[in-house]
Every structure is written in C-alpha cells, then in structure tokens.
CSV table of C-alpha atoms in Angstrom, one decimal:
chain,number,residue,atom,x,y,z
A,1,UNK,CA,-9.9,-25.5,18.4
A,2,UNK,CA,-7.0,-24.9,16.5
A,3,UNK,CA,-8.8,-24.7,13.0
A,4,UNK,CA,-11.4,-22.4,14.4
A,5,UNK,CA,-8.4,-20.2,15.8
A,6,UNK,CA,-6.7,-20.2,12.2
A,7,UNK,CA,-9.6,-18.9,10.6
A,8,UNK,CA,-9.9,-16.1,12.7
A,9,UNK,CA,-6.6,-15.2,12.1
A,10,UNK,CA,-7.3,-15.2,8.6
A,11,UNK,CA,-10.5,-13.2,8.5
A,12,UNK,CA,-8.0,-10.7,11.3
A,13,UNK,CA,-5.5,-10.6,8.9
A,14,UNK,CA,-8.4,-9.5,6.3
A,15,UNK,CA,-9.9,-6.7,8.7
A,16,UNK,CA,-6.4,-4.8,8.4
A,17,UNK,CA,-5.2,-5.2,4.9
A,18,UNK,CA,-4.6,-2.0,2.9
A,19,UNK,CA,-6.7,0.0,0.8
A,20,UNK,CA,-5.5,0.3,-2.6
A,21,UNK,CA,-7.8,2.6,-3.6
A,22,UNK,CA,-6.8,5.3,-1.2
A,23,UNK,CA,-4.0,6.8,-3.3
A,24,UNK,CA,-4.6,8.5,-6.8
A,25,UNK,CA,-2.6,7.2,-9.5
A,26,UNK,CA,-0.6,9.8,-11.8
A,27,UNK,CA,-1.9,7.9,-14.5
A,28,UNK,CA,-5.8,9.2,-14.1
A,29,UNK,CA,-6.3,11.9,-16.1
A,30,UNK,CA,-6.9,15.4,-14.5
A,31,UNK,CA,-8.9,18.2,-15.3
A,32,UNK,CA,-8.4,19.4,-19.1
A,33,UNK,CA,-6.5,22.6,-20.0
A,34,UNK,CA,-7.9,24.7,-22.8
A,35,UNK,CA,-5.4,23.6,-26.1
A,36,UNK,CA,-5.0,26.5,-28.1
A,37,UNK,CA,-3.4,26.4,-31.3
A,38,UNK,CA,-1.6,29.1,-33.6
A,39,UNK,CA,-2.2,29.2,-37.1
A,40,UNK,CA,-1.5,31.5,-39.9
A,41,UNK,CA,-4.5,33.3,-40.8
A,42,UNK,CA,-3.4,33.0,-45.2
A,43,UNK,CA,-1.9,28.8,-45.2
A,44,UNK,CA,-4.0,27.6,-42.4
A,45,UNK,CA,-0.8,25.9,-41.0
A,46,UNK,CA,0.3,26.0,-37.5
A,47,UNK,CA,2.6,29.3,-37.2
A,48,UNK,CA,4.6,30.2,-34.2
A,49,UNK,CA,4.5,33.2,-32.3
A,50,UNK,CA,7.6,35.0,-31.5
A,51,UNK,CA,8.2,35.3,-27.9
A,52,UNK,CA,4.8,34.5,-26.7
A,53,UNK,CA,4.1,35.7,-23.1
A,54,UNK,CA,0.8,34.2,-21.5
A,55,UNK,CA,-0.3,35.5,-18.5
A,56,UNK,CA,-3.7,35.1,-16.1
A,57,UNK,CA,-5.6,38.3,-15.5
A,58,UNK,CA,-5.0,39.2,-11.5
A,59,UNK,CA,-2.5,36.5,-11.7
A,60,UNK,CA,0.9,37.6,-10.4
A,61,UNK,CA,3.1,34.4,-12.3
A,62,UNK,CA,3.6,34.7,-15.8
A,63,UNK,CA,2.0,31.2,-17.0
A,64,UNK,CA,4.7,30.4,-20.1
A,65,UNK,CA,7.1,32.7,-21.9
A,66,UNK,CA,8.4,30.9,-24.7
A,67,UNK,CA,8.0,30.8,-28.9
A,68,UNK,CA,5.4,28.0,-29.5
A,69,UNK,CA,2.4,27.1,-32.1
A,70,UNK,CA,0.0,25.6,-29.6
A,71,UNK,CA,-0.4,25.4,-25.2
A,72,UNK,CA,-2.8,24.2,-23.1
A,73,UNK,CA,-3.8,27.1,-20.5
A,74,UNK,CA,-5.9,26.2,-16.9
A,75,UNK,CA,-9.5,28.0,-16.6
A,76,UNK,CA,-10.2,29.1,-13.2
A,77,UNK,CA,-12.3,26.2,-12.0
A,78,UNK,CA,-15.2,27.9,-9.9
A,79,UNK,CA,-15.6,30.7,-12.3
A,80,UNK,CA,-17.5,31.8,-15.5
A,81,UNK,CA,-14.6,33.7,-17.3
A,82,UNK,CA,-11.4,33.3,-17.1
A,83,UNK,CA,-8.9,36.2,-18.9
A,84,UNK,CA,-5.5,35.8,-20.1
A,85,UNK,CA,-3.1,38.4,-21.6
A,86,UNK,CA,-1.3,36.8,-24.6
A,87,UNK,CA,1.5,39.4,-25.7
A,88,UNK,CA,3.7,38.9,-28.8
A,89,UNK,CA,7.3,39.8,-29.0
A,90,UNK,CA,7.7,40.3,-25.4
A,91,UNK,CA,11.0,40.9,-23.8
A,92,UNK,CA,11.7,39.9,-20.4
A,93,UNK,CA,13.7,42.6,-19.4
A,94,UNK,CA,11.2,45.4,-20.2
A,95,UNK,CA,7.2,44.9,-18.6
A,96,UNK,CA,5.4,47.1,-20.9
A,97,UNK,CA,7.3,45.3,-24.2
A,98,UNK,CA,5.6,43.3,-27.1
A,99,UNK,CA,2.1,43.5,-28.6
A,100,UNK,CA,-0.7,42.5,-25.3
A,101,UNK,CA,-4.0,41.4,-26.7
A,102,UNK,CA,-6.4,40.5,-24.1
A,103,UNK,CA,-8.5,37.1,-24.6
A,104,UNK,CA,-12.0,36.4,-22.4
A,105,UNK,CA,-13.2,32.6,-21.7
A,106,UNK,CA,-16.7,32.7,-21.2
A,107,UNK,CA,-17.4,28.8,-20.0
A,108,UNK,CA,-19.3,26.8,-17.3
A,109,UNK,CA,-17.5,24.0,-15.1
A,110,UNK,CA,-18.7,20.8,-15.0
A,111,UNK,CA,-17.5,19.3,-11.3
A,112,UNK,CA,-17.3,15.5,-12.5
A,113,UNK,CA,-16.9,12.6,-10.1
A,114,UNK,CA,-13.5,10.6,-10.1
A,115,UNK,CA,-12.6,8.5,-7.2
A,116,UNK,CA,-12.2,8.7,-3.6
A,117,UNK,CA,-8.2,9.0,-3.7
A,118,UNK,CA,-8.4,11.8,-6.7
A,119,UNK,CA,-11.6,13.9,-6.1
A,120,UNK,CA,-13.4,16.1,-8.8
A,121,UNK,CA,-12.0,16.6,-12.1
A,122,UNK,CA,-13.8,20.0,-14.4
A,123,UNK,CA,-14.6,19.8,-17.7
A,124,UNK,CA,-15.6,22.7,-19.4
A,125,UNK,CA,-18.9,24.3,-21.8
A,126,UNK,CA,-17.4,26.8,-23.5
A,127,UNK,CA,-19.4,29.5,-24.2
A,128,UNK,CA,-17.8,31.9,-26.4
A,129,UNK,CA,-14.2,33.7,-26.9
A,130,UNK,CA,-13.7,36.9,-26.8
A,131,UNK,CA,-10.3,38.8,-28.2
A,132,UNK,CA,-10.6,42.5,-26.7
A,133,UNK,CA,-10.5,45.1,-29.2
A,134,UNK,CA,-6.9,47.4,-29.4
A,135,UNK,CA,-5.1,49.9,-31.3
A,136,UNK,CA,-3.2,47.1,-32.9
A,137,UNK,CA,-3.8,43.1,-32.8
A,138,UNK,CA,-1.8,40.7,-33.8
A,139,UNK,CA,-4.4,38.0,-33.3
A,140,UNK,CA,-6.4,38.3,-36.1
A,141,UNK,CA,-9.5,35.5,-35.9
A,142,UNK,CA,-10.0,32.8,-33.4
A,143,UNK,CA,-12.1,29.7,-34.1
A,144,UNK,CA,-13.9,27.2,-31.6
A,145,UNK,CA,-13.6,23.9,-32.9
A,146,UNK,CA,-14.7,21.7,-29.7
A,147,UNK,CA,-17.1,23.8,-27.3
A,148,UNK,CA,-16.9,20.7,-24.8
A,149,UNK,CA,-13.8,20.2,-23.1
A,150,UNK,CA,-13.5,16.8,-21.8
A,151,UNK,CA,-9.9,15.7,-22.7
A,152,UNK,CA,-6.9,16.9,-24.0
A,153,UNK,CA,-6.5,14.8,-27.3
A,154,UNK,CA,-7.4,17.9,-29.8
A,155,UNK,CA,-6.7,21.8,-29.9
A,156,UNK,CA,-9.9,23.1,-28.8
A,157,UNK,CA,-9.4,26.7,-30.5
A,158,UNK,CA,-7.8,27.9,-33.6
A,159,UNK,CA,-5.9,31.3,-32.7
A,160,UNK,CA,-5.4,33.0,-36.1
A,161,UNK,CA,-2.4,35.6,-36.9
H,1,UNK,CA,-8.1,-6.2,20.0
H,2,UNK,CA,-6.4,-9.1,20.0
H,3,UNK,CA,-6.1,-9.2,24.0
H,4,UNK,CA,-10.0,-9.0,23.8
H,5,UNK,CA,-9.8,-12.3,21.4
H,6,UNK,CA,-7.8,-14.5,23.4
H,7,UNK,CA,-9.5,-13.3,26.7
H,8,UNK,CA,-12.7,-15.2,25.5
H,9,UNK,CA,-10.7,-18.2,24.0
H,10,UNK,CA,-9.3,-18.5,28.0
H,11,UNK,CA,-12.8,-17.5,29.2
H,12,UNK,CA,-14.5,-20.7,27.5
H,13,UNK,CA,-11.3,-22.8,28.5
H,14,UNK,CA,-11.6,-21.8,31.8
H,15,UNK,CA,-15.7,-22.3,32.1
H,16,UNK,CA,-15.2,-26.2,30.7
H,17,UNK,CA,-12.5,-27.0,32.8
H,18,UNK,CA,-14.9,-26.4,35.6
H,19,UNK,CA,-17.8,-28.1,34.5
H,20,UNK,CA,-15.9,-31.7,34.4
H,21,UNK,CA,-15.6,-31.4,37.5
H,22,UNK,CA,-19.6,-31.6,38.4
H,23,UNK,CA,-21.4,-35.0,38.4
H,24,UNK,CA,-22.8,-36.6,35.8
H,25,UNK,CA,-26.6,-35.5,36.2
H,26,UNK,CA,-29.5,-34.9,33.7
H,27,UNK,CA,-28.9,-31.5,32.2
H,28,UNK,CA,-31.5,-29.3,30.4
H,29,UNK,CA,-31.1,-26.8,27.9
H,30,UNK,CA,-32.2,-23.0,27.9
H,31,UNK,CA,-34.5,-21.8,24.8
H,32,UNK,CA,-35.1,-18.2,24.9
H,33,UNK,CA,-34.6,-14.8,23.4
H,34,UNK,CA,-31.3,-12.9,23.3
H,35,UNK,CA,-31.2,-9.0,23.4
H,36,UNK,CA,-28.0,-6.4,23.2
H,37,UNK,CA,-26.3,-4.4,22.1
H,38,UNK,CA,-23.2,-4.0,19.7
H,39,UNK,CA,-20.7,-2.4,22.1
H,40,UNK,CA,-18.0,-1.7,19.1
H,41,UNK,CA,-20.2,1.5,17.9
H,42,UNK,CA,-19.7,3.1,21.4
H,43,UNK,CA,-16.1,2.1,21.5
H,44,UNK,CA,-16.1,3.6,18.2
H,45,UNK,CA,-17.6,6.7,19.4
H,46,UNK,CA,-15.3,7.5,22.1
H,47,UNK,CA,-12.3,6.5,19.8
H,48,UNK,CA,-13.7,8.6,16.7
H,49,UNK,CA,-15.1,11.8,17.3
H,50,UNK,CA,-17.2,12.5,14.0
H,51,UNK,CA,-19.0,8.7,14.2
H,52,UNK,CA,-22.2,7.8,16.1
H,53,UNK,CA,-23.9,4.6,16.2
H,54,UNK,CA,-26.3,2.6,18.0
H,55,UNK,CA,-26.8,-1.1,17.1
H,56,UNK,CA,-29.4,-3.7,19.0
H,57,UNK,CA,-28.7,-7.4,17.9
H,58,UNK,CA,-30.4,-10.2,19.0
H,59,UNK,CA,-31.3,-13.9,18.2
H,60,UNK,CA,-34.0,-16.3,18.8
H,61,UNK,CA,-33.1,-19.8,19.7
H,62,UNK,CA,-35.0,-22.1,17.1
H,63,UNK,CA,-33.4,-25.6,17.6
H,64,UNK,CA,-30.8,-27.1,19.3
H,65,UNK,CA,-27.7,-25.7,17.3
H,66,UNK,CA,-29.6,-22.8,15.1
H,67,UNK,CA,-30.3,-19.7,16.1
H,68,UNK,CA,-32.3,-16.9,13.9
H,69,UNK,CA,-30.3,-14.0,14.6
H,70,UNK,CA,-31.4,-10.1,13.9
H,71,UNK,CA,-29.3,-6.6,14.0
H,72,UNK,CA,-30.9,-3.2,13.9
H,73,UNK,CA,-29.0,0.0,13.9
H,74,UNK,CA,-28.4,3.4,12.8
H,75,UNK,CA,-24.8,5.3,11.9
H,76,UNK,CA,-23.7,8.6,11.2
H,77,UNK,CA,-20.3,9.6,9.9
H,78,UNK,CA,-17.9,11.9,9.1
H,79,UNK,CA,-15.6,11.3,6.2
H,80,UNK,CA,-13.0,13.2,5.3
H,81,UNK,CA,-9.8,12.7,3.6
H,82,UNK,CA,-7.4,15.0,0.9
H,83,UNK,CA,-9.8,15.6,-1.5
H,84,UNK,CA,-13.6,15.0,0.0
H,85,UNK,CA,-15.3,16.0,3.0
H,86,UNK,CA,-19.1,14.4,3.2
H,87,UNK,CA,-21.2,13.5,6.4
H,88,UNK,CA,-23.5,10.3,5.3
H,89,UNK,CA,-26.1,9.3,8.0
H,90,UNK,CA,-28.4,6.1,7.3
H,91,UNK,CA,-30.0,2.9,9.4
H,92,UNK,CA,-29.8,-0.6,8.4
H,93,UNK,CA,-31.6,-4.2,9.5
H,94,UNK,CA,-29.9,-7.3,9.3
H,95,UNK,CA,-31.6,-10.7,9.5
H,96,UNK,CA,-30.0,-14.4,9.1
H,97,UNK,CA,-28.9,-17.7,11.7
H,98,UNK,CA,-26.2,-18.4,13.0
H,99,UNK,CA,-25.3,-22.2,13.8
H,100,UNK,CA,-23.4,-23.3,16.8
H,101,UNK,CA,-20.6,-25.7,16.3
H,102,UNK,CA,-19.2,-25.9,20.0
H,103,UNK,CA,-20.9,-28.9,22.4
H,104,UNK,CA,-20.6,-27.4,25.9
H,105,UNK,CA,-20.4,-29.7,28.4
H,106,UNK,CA,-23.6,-30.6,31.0
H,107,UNK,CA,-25.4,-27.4,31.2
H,108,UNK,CA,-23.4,-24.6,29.7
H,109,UNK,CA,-24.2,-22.4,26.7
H,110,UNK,CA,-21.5,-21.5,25.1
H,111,UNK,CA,-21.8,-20.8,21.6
H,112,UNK,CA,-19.2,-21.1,18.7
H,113,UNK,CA,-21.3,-20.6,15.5
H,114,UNK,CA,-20.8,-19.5,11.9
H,115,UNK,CA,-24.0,-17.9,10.5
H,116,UNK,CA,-24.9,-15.3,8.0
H,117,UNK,CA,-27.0,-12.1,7.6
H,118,UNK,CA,-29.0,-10.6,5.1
H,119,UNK,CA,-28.3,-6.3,5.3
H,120,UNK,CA,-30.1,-4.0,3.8
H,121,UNK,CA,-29.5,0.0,4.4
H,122,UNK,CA,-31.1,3.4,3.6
H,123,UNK,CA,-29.0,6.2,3.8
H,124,UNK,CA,-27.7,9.8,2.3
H,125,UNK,CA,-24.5,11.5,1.9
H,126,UNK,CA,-23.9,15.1,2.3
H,127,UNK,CA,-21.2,16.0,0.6
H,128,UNK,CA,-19.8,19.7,2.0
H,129,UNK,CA,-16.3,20.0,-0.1
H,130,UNK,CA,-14.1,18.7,-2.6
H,131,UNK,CA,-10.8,19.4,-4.4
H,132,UNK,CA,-10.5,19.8,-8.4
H,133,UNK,CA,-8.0,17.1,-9.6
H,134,UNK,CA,-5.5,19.4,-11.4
H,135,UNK,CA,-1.8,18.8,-11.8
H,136,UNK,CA,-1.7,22.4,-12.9
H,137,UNK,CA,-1.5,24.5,-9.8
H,138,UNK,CA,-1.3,28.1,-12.1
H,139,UNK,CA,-5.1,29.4,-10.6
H,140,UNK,CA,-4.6,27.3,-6.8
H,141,UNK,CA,-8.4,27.1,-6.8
H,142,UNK,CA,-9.0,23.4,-6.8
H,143,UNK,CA,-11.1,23.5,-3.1
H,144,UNK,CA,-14.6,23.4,-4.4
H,145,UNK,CA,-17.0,24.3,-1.1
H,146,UNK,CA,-20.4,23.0,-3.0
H,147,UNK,CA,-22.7,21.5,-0.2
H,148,UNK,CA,-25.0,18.6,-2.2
H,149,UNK,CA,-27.4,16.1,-0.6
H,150,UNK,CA,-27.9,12.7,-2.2
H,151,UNK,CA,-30.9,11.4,-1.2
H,152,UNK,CA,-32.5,7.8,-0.2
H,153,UNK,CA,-30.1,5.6,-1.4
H,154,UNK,CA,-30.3,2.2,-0.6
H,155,UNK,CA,-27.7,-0.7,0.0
H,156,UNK,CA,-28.1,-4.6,0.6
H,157,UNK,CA,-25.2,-7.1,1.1
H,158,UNK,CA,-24.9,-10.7,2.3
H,159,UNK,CA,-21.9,-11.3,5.2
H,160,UNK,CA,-20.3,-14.5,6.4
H,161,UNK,CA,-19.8,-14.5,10.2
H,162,UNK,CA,-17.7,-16.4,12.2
H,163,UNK,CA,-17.9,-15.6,15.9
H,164,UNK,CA,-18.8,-16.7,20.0
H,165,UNK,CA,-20.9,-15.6,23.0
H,166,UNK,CA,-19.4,-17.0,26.2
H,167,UNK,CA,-22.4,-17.1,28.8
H,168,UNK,CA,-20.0,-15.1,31.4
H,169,UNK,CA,-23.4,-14.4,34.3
H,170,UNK,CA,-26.6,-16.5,33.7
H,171,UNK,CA,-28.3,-15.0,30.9
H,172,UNK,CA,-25.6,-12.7,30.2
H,173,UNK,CA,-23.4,-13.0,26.7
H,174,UNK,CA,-20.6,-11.2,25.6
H,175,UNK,CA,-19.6,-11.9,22.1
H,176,UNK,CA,-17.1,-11.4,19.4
H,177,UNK,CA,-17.7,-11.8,15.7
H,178,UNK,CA,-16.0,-11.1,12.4
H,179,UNK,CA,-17.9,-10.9,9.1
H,180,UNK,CA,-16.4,-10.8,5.9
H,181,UNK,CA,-19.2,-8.6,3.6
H,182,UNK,CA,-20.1,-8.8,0.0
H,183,UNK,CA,-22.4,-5.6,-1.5
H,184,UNK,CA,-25.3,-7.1,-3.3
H,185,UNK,CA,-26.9,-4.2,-5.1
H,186,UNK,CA,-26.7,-0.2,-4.3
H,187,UNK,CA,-28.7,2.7,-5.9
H,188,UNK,CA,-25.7,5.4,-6.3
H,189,UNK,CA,-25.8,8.6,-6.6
H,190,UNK,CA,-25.6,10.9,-9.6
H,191,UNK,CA,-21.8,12.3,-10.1
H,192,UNK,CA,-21.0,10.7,-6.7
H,193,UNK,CA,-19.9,7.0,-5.3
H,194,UNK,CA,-21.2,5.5,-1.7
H,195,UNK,CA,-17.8,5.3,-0.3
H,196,UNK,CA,-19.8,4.3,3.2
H,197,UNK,CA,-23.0,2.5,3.8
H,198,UNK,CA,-24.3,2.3,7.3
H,199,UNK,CA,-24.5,-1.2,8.2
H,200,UNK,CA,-21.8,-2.1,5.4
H,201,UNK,CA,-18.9,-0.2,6.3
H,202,UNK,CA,-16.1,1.7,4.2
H,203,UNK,CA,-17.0,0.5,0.4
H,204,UNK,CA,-14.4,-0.2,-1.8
H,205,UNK,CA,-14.1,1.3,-5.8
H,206,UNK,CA,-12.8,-1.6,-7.1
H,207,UNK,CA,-14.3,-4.5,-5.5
H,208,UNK,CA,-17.3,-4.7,-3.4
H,209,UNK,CA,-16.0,-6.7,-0.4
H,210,UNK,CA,-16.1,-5.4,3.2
H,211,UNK,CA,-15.0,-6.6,6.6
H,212,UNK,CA,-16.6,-6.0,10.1
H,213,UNK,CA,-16.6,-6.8,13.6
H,214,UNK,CA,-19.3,-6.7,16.6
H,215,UNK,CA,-18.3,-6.7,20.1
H,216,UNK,CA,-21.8,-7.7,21.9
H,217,UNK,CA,-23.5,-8.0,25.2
H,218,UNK,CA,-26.3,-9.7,25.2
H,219,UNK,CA,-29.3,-10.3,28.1
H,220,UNK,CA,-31.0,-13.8,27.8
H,221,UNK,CA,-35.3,-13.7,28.3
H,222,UNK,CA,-35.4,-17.7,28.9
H,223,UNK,CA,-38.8,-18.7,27.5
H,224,UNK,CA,-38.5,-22.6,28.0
H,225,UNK,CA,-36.5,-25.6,29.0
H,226,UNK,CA,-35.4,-28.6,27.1
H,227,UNK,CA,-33.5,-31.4,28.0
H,228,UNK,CA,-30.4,-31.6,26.4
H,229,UNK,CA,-29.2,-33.7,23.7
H,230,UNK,CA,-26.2,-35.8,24.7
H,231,UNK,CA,-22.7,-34.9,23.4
C-alpha cells in the first residue's frame, strides 16, 4: 500500500509541475526592422548624415534624432506601406528646420509562427522604395539589396547622398 | 484534489475491514460490462467557463485481473493567453486494459490496476488573434485580429495509467486515475503548433509528454458469474 501511494505522489507531483515554455525568452529573435544604410553616392563608403531626424508618417514620436550611417526602422505590421520622414540637418529647437525628404515602403507582412509564450513574428516582401520628389533632396539614389526581410544580420537598403 | 484521493484510500480501507468480519463461504466473482462517465470534464466545466467536454469510459471484464478498457469523448476549448487567442474543438477514442493488482477479500471488487490506452484525436483550431513579437513598440500595432481555421488534424498518443474504482453501491464505481501521456504522431498545421489536443491535453513545444486525470462513475451491466479464484 505504501508503494502504490508513493507513486501517486509521484505521478501528483508530475500533474503540477511548471511549464517552461510559457514564458518568451529575450533571446528569440523578434520581428526584423528595415536596416538602412548611408552611403556616399561618389566612394561607395558608409557616410553619415548630419543630424538625421527619422520620423513615422501620422506618428506623433520622433523615432531617432541623432548623426548616424545606418538604423533599423519598424514597418507598420498590418499594413502595405509604411512612410517615414528622414530630414537632414534638423534642429531640435526649430520644427520646420533641416532638409525633409519623404521615403514610401511598399511591402507585404508575412505573420510567421513562433511559439506559444512569444506569438507571431513579421517578416517582410519588400516591394519597392519610393523617395518622394522635392524642390531639393539630399538623398540622392537608394538601392534594395535584400527584398526579403527575415533577419537583421545585413543592411537591407543602400540610402545614397 | 487531494481530499478526493485519500477519501477513496479510506473508502477501500474501510470496505476490507468489514468483509473479515463475514464467514468464510464460497464467493463468486462478477463478469460484466462497466459504463460511465468521466466526471472531471463537468467539474471542469463549472470551474472553467470557455471548456466543454463530455467523456463515456467503460471496460469489459476479460479475465480474472484484466480488463479491456475504452474512453470516448469530445472537447472544446478556449485558449487564450498574452499573445494568442484560438478556440480548438475535436473528439477522441481511447482503447487499452487495464490490470488489477488489488485481491479484495471474499466477494468484493475493488480494483487497483495499472493499464494503458491507445488515443487517437481529430480536431481543429481556430485561431481569432495574435500579437506581433516586437521589442520595438514605435507603431504599437502588434495585435493582429486574423481569424484562420486549421482543418482535420489528427493526434495519437500512448498513456500509462495508474488508478482505482472502489465498488461504493452494487454495480456502482467511482474511480480515480492519473495517466502520464506521450504524443505519438500529429499532423500540424501550417504556420501554427497544436498547443491542445482533445483527448491529450495542453501539448508542450519542447517535449511531447502530457499528464491527466479522470474522476469516473461507473454503472456495472453484470453479464455472468464466476467463482472466485482464492487469494
């Protein structure tokens, strides 16, 4: 009798152990940012831009306001296009400052399974990219190297200026 | 639960102490049919308000100790945690023995048994919502209200039981039983996993064991007599 009664204990003990796979690890990679990288349009080097303000279309938070040669922005991940404003020389103190040129993702999400603790992840078909036409851009030429964003291991598009 | 688990320990105590007391006499043994039903899926029901399930068990007495033991159910579920939402509604059969390993004294029939089952499931998962896995909160669109059906998907697993039925009227079981689970083979579906398999229970990523338990009563058709086999 007591045998039996330790192994149902056991098999009790068994019934209400934790779940490991109910939390999702920082580890697992998340959905992939569009890298973007600046280069200069003569050398073919990665060139900084000075003062670089990046900010979503219909998106009150400026994303990143910094000098840099290369960020990864987020698409929009239930929607076709997604539209930043990328303006040079911008000064925080004055809105209407810098150079604005307006850039158009054209892409379709691809809702991928992860887990049960982490959900979905998107990766992204990009379609094409689109700088909007003005009185004066400083972005010259932009390039599409990978049209499949899956990762975040290589700068997807080449920004020329 | 555990109040349930030593109640039946005392229970089949309680019922031998008795029958020492009775003369020594030629006893006979009842062979028949068992039919019930798996009362944890209505406890279940009135503890968890998105889960419904009805399960009929039931076992056939083949020889003295070995019983060939069937379960035959249907579940539906709601699952929903952080980041998924999905409703996945199915019905399973199980079919194995199970052997008794307790000698009742003179004419009781008690049963202490270990056993195993075959299960095999059909089912489908509809998935209503998810959430993006993004770190980067700059858009806060991540809540992705896609409804998707995944379609006839199967299951089939193998469980170890360990468990009792304590005779507590004439012809009337009640029974306990914990089965530890091991998934077999599963068709998945595309871009999806089967977190839950009707029948199986809650599936695991990362290992395919599961755990259960069946709270029974069971009604007793007697179809013969046999004299019984001394102790």
């Amino acid at each position: 009798m007591y045998k039996i009664k330790s192994i149902f204990l056991t098999i009790l003990i068994f019934l209400f152990a934790c779940e490991p796979d109910d939390i999702c690890l920082s580890e697992i990679d998340d959905t992939p940012k569009l890298l973007i990288g600046f280069y200069d349009k003569n050398s073919g080097n990665l060139k900084e831009v000075e003062n670089l303000k990046i900010q979503g279309l219909d998106n009150d938070q400026i994303y990143i306001f910094e000098t840099i040669d290369s960020i990864g922005i987020p698409l929009i991940n239930n929607k076709n296009l997604t539209t930043f404003n990328l303006t040079k020389n911008f000064e925080e103190d004055n809105v209407d400052s810098g150079n604005n040129d307006k850039m158009f993702v054209n892409y379709n999400p691809n809702w991928i399974y992860i887990s049960r603790a982490c959900g979905y992840i998107t990766n992204y078909d990009i379609d094409n990219l689109i700088i909007e036409n003005d009185i004066e851009n400083w972005i010259i030429d932009s390039e599409i190297i990978t049209y499949s964003i899956k990762d975040e291991e290589n700068i997807h598009v080449k920004i020329y200026h | 639960m555990l109040k349930y688990i030593i109640s039946f320990f005392i229970l089949i105590n309680v019922v031998s102490v008795f029958s020492q007391k009775e003369k020594d006499t030629i006893t006979t043994s009842t062979y028949g049919m068992k039919i019930g039903i798996d009362l944890s899926k209505q406890i279940r029901m009135l503890t968890e308000s998105d889960y419904k399930g009805l399960v009929v068990v039931g076992d056939y007495r083949l020889l003295d100790k070995l019983f060939l033991a069937f379960e035959i159910g249907t579940e539906e579920k709601l699952i929903e945690n952080e980041v998924l939402n999905f409703n996945t509604k199915g019905s399973f059969l199980k079919v194995g023995a199970n052997y008794n390993v307790f000698n009742n004294f003179k004419d009781l029939e008690n049963e202490i048994y270990v056993g195993f089952r075959m299960g095999s499931s059909k089912f489908e998962h509809q998935l209503n919502s998810f959430t993006i896995y993004n770190k980067d909160q700059y858009w806060s669109q991540n809540e992705i209200n896609s409804t998707e059906l995944f379609k006839s998907l199967t299951g089939t697993w193998f469980e170890l039981i360990f468990g009792f039925n304590a005779e507590v009227f004439r012809n009337t079981y009640m029974g306990l039983s914990l089965r530890l689970k091991r998934l077999l083979s599963q068709k998945e579906p595309n871009n999806f996993r089967n977190l839950y398999i009707p029948g199986f229970n809650k599936v695991l990523e990362n290992n395919k064991v599961g755990v259960g338990l069946t709270y029974t009563i069971q009604f007793q058709i007697p179809i013969y007599k046999k004299k019984k086999k001394s102790n």
